[in-house]
PDB file of C-alpha atoms and ligand atoms in Angstrom:
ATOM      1  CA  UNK A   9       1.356  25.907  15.242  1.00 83.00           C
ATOM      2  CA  UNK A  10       3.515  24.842  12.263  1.00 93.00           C
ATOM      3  CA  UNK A  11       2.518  21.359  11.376  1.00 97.00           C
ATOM      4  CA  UNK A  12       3.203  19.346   8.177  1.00 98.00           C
ATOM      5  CA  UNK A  13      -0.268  17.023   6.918  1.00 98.00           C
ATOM      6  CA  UNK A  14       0.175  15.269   3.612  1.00 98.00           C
ATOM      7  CA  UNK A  15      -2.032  13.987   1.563  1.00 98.00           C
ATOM      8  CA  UNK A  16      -1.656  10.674  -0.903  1.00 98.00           C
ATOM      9  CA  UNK A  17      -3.613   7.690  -2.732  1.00 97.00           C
ATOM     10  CA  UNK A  18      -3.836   6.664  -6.588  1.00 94.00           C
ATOM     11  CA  UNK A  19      -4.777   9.263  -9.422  1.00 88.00           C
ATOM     12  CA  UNK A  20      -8.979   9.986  -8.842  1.00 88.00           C
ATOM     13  CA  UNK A  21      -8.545   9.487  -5.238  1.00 89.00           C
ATOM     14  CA  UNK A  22     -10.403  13.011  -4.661  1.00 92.00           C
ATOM     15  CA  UNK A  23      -7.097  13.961  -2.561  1.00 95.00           C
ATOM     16  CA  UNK A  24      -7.411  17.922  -4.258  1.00 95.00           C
ATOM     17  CA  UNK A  25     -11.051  18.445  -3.139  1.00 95.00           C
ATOM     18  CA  UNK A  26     -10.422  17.392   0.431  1.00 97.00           C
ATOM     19  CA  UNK A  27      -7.904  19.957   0.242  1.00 98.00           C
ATOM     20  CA  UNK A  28      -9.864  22.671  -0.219  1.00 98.00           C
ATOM     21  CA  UNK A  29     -12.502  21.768   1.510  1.00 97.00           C
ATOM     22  CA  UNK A  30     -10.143  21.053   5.262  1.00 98.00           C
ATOM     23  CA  UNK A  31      -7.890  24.064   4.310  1.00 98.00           C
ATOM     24  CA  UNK A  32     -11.604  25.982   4.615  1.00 98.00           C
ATOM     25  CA  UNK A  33     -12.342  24.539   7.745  1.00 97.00           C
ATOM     26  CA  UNK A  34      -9.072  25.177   9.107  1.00 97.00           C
ATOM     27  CA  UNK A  35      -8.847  28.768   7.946  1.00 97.00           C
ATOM     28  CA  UNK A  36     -12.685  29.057   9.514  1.00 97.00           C
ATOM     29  CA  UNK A  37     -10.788  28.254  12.760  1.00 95.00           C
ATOM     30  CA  UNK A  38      -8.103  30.616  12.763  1.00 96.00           C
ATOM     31  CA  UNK A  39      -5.111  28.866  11.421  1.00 96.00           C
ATOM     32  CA  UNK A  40      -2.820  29.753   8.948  1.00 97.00           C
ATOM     33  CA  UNK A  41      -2.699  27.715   5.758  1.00 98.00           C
ATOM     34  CA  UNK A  42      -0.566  26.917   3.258  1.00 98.00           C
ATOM     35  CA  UNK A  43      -1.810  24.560   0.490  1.00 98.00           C
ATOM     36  CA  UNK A  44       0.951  22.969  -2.345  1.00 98.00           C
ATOM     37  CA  UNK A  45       0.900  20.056  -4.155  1.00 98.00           C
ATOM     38  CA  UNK A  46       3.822  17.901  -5.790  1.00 98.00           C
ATOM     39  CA  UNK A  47       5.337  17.786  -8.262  1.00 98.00           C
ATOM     40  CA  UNK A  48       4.874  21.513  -8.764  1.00 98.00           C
ATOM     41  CA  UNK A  49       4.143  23.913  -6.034  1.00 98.00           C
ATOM     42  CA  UNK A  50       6.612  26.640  -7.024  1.00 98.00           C
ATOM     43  CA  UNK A  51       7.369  27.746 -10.636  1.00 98.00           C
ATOM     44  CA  UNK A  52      11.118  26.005 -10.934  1.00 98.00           C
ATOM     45  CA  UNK A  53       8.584  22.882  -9.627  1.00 98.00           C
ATOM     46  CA  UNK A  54       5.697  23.636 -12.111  1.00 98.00           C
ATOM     47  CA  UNK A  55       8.224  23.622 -15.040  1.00 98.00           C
ATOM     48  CA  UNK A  56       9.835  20.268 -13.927  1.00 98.00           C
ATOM     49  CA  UNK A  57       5.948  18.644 -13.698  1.00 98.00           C
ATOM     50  CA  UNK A  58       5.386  20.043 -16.727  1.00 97.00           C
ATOM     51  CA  UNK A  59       7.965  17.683 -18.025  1.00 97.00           C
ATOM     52  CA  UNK A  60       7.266  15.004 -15.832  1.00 97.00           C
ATOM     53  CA  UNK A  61       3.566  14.726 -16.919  1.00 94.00           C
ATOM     54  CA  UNK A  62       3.432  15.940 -20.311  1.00 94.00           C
ATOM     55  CA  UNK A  63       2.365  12.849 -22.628  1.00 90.00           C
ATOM     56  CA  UNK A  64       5.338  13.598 -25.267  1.00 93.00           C
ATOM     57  CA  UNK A  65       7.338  12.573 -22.547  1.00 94.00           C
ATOM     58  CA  UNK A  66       6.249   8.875 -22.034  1.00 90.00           C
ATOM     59  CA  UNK A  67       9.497   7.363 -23.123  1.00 94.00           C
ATOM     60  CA  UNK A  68      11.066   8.928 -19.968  1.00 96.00           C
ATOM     61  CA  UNK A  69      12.932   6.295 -18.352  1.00 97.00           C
ATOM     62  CA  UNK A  70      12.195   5.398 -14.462  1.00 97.00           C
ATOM     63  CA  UNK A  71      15.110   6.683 -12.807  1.00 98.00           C
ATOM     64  CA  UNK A  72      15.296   9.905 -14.940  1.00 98.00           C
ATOM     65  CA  UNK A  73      11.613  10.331 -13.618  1.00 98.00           C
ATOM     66  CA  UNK A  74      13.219   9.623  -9.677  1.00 98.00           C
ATOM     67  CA  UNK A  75      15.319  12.335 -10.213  1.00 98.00           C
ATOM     68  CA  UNK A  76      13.203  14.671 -11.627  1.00 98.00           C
ATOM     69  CA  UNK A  77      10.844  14.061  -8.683  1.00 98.00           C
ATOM     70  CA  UNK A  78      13.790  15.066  -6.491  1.00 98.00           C
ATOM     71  CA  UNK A  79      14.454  17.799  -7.710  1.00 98.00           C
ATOM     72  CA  UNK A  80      11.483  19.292  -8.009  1.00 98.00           C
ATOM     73  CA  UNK A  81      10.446  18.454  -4.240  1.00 98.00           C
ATOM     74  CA  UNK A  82      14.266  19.962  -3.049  1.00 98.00           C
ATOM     75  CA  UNK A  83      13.248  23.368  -4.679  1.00 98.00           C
ATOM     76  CA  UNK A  84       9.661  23.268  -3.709  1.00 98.00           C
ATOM     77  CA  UNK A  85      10.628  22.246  -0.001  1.00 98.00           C
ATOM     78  CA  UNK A  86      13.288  25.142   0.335  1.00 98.00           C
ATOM     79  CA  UNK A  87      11.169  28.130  -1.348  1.00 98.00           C
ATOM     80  CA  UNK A  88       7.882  26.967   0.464  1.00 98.00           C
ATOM     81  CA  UNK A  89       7.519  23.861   2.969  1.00 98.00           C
ATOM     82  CA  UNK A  90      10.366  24.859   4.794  1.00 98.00           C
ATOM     83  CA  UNK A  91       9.588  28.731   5.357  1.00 98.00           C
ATOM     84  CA  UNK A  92       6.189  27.989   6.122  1.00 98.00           C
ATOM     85  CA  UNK A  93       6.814  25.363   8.931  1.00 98.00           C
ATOM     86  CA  UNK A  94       8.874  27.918   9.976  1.00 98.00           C
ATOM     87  CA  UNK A  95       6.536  30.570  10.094  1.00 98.00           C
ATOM     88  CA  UNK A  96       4.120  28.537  12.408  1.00 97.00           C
ATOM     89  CA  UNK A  97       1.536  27.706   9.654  1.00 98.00           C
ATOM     90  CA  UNK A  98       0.040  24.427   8.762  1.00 98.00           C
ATOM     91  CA  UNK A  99       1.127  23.148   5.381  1.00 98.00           C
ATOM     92  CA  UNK A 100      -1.662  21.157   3.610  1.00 98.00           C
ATOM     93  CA  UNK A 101       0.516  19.133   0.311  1.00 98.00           C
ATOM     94  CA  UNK A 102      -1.059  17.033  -2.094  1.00 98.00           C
ATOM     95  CA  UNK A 103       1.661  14.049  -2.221  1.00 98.00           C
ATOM     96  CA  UNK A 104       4.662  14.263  -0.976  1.00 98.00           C
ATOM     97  CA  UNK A 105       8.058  11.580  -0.359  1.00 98.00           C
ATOM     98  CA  UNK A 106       5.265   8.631   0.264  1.00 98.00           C
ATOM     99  CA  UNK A 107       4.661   9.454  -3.341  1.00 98.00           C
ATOM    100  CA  UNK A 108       7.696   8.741  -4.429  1.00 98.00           C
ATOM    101  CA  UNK A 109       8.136   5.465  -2.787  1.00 98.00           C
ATOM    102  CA  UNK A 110       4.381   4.170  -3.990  1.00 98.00           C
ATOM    103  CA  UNK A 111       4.452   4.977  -7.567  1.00 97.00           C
ATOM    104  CA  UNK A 112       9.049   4.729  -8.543  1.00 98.00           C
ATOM    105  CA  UNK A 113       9.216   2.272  -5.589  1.00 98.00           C
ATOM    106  CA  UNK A 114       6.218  -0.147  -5.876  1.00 98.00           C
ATOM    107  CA  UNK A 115       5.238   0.638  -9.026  1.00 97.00           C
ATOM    108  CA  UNK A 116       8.363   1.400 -11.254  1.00 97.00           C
ATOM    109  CA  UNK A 117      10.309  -1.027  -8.887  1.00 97.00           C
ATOM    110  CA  UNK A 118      12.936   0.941  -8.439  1.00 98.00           C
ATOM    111  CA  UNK A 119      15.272   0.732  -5.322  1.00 98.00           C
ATOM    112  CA  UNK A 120      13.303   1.584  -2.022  1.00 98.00           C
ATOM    113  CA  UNK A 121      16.328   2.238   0.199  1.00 98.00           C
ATOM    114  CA  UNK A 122      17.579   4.532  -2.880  1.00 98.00           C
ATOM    115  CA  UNK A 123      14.586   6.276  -3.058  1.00 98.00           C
ATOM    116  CA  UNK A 124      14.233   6.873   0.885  1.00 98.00           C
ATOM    117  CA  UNK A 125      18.344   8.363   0.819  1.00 98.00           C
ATOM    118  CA  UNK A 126      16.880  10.456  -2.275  1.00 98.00           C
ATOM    119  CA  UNK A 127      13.524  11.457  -0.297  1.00 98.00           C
ATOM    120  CA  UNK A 128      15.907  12.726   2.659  1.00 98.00           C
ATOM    121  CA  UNK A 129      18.258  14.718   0.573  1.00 98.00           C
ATOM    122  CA  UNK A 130      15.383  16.231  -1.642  1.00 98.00           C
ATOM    123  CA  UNK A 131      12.972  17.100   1.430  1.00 98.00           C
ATOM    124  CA  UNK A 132      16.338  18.299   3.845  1.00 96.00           C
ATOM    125  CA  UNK A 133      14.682  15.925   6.267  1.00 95.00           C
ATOM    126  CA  UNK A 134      11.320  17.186   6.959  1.00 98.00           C
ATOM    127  CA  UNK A 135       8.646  14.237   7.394  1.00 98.00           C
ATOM    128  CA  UNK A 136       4.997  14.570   7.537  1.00 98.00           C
ATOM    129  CA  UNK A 137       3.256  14.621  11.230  1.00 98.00           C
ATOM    130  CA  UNK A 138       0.313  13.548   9.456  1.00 98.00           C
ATOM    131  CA  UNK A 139      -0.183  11.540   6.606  1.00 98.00           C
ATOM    132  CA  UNK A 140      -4.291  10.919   5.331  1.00 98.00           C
ATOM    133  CA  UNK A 141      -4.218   7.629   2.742  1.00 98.00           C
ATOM    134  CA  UNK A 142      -7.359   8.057   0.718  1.00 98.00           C
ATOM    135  CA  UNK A 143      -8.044   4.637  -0.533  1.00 97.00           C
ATOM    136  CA  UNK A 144     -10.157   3.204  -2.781  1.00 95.00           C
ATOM    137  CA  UNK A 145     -10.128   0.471  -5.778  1.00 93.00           C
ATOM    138  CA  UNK A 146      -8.061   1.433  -8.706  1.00 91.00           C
ATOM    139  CA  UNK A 147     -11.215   1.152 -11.068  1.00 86.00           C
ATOM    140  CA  UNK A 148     -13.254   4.044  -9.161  1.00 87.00           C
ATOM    141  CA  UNK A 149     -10.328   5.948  -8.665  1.00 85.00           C
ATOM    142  CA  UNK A 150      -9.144   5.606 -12.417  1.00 79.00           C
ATOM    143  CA  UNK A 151     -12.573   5.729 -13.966  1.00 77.00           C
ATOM    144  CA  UNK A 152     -12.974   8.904 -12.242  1.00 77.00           C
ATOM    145  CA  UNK A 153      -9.350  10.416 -13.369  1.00 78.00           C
ATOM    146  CA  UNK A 154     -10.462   9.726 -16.593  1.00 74.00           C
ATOM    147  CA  UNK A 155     -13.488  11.470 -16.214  1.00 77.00           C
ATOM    148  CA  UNK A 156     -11.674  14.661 -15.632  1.00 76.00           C
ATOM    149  CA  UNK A 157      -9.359  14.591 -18.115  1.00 72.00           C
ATOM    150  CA  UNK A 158     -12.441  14.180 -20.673  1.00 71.00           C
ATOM    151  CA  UNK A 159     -14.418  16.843 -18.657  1.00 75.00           C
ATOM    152  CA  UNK A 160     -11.796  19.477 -18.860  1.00 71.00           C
ATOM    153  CA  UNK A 161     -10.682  18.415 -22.322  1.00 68.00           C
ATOM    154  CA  UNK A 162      -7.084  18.469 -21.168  1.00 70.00           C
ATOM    155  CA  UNK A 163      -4.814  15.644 -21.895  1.00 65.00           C
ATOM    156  CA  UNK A 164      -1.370  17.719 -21.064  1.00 64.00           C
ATOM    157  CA  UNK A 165      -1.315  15.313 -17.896  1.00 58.00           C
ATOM    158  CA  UNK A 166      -2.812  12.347 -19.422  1.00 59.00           C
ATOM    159  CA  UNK A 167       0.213  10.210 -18.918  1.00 51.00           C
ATOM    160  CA  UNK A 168       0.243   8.520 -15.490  1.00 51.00           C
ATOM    161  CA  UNK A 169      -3.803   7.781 -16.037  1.00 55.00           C
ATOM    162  CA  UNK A 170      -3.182   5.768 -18.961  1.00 60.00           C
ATOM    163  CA  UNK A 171      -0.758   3.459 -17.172  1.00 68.00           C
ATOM    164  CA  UNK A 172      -1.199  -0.226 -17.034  1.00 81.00           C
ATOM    165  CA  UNK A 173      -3.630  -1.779 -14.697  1.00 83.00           C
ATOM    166  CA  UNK A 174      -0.869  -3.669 -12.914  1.00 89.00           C
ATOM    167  CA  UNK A 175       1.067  -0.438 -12.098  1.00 93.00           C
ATOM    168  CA  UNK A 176      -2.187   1.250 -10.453  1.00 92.00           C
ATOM    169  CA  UNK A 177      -2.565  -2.123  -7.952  1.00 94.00           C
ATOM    170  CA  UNK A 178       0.850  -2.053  -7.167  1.00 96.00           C
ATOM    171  CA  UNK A 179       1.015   1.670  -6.010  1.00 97.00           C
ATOM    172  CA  UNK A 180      -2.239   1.246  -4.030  1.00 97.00           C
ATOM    173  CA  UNK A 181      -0.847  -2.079  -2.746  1.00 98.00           C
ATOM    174  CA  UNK A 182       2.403   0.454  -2.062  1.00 98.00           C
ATOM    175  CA  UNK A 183       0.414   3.262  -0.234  1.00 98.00           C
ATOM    176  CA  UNK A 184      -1.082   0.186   1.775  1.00 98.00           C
ATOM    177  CA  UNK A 185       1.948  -1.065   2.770  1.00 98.00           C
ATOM    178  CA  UNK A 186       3.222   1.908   3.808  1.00 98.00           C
ATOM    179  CA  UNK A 187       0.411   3.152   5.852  1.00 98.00           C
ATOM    180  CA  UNK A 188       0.337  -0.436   7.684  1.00 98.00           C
ATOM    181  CA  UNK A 189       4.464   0.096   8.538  1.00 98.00           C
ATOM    182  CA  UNK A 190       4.167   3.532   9.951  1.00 98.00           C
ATOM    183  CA  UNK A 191       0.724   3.391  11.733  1.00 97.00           C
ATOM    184  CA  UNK A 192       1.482   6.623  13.976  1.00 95.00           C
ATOM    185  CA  UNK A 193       1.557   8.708  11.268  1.00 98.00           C
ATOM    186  CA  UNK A 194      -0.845   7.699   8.401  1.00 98.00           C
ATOM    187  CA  UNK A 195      -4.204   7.071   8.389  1.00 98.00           C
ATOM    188  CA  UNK A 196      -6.228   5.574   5.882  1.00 98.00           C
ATOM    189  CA  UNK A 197      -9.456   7.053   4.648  1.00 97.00           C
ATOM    190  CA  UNK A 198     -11.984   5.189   2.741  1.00 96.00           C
ATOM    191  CA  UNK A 199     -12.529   7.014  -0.535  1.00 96.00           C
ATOM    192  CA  UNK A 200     -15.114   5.350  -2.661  1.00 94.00           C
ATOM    193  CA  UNK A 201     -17.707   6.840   0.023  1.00 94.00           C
ATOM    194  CA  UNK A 202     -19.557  10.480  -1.321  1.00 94.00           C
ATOM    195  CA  UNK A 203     -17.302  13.285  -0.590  1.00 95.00           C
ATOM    196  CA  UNK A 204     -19.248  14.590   2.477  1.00 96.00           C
ATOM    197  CA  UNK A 205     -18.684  11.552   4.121  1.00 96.00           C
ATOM    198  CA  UNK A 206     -14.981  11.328   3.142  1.00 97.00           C
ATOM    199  CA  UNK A 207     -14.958  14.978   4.505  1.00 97.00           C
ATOM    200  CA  UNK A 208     -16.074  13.952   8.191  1.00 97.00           C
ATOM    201  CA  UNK A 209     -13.507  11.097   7.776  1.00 97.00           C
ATOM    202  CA  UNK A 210     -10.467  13.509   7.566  1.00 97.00           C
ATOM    203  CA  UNK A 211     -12.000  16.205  10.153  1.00 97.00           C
ATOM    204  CA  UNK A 212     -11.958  13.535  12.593  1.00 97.00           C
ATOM    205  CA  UNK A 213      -8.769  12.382  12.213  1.00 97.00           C
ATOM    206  CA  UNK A 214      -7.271  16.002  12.442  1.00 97.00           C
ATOM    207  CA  UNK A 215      -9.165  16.465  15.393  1.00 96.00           C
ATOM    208  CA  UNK A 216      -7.732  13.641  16.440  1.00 96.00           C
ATOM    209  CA  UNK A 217      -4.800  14.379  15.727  1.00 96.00           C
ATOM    210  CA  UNK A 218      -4.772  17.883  17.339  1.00 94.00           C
ATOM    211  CA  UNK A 219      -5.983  16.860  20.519  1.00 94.00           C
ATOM    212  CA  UNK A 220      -3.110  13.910  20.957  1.00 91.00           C
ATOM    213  CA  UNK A 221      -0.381  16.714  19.745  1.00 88.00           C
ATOM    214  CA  UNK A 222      -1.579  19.197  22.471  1.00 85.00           C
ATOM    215  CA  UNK A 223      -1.724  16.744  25.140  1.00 86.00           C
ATOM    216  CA  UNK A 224       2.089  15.720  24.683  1.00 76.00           C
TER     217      UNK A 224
HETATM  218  P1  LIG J   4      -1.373  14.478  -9.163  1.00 50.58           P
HETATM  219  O1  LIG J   4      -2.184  13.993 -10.313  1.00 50.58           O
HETATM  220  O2  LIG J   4      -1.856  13.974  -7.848  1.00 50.58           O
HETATM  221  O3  LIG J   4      -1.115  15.944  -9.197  1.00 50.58           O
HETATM  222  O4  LIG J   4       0.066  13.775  -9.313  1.00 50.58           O
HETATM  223  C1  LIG J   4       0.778  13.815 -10.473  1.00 50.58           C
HETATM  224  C2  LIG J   4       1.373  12.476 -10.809  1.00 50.58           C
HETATM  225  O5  LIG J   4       2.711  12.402 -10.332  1.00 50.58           O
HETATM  226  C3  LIG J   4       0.657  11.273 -10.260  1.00 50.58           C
HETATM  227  O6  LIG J   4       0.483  10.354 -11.313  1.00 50.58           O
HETATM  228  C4  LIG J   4       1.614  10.669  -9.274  1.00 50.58           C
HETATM  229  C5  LIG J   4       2.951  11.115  -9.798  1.00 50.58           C
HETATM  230  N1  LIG J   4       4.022  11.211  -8.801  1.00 50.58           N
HETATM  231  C6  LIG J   4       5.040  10.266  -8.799  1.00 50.58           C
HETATM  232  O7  LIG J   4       5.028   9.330  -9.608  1.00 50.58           O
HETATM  233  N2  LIG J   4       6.048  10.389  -7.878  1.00 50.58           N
HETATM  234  C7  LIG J   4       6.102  11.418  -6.988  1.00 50.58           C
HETATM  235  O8  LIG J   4       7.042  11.490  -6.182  1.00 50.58           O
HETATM  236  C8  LIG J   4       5.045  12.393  -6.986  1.00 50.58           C
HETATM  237  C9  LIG J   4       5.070  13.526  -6.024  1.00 50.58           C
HETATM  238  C10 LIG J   4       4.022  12.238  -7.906  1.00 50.58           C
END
């Protein structure tokens, strides 16, 4: 059953662990998974994120940083979203065009009807069925970011997390709004809950989710 689930919030919103952990359960029940992330999910991607985050690179301006975005979501939805739907599998992404719109939308204030023509052309069309907000308050989600970076000793993607307060609310406030205009297709999970509970969260909404698709 090819099926497209996204997954989005602010940085330290735990989006990667839930991942795993419903691309497990999924696989436990016979599906077949494919789990990518943007930017990055293919190596022209990878190289472009590599730019994109790198902290040399913090006097990017906002619309080069839209268009790099682009790109790297047209060649990651050509070599891998695309064949995969195709193939019948379930494609699990961590952030996708929402992304886009959140963080260069709401939070660079760029153009949102620019971004969504961009978001069409880069992604050939294909929208999310399902769309899992995890949401919590920029301190948690940041304090735990930073965590990680300090953890891993890796500051190669340090750039977004040191971002200005302001920009983190108005993303989240972004996300928000988004979720609230397109209720069909996202829901929003409460993050700043312990992961197992976050976990049943976003297996009941796919079952959910599931059962209304088969009953169409
Ligand atoms: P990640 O930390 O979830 O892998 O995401 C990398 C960063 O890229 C994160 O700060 C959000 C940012 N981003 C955008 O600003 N616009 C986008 O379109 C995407 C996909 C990510």
């Amino acid at each position: 059953m090819a099926c497209f689930i996204t997954f989005e919030g602010i940085e330290g919103s735990g989006k990667t662990t839930q991942i795993q952990l419903l691309d497990e359960q999924l696989r436990g029940q016979g599906h077949q998974v494919v789990v990518t992330r943007e930017p990055g999910g293919c190596q022209i991607a990878d190289r472009i994120r590599g730019i994109l985050l790198h902290p040399d690179n913090s006097a990017m301006v906002p619309r080069a940083e839209l268009l790099l975005y682009a790109a790297a979501r047209a060649q990651h939805v050509s070599e891998v979203i695309r064949p995969a739907l195709k193939a019948d599998k379930i494609v699990l992404c961590d952030r996708f065009t929402d992304a886009t719109l959140a963080y260069q939308g709401y939070g660079r204030e760029l153009d949102q009807e620019l971004i969504k023509q961009l978001n069409l052309l880069a992604s050939e069309e294909i929208r999310p069925d399902l769309t899992l907000l995890l949401d919590l308050p920029i301190e948690t989600g940041l304090g735990r970011a930073l965590q990680r970076e300090v953890d891993l000793q890796d500051n190669t993607e340090g750039r977004f997390e040191r971002e200005a307060f302001a920009f983190h609310q108005a993303v989240r406030n972004g996300y928000l709004a988004l979720a609230a205009a397109e209720v069909q297709r996202f829901r929003v999970i409460k993050a700043d809950r312990p992961q197992a509970e976050i976990q049943r969260q976003i297996l009941d909404q796919i079952e959910q989710f599931f059962q209304q698709r088969q009953s169409r």
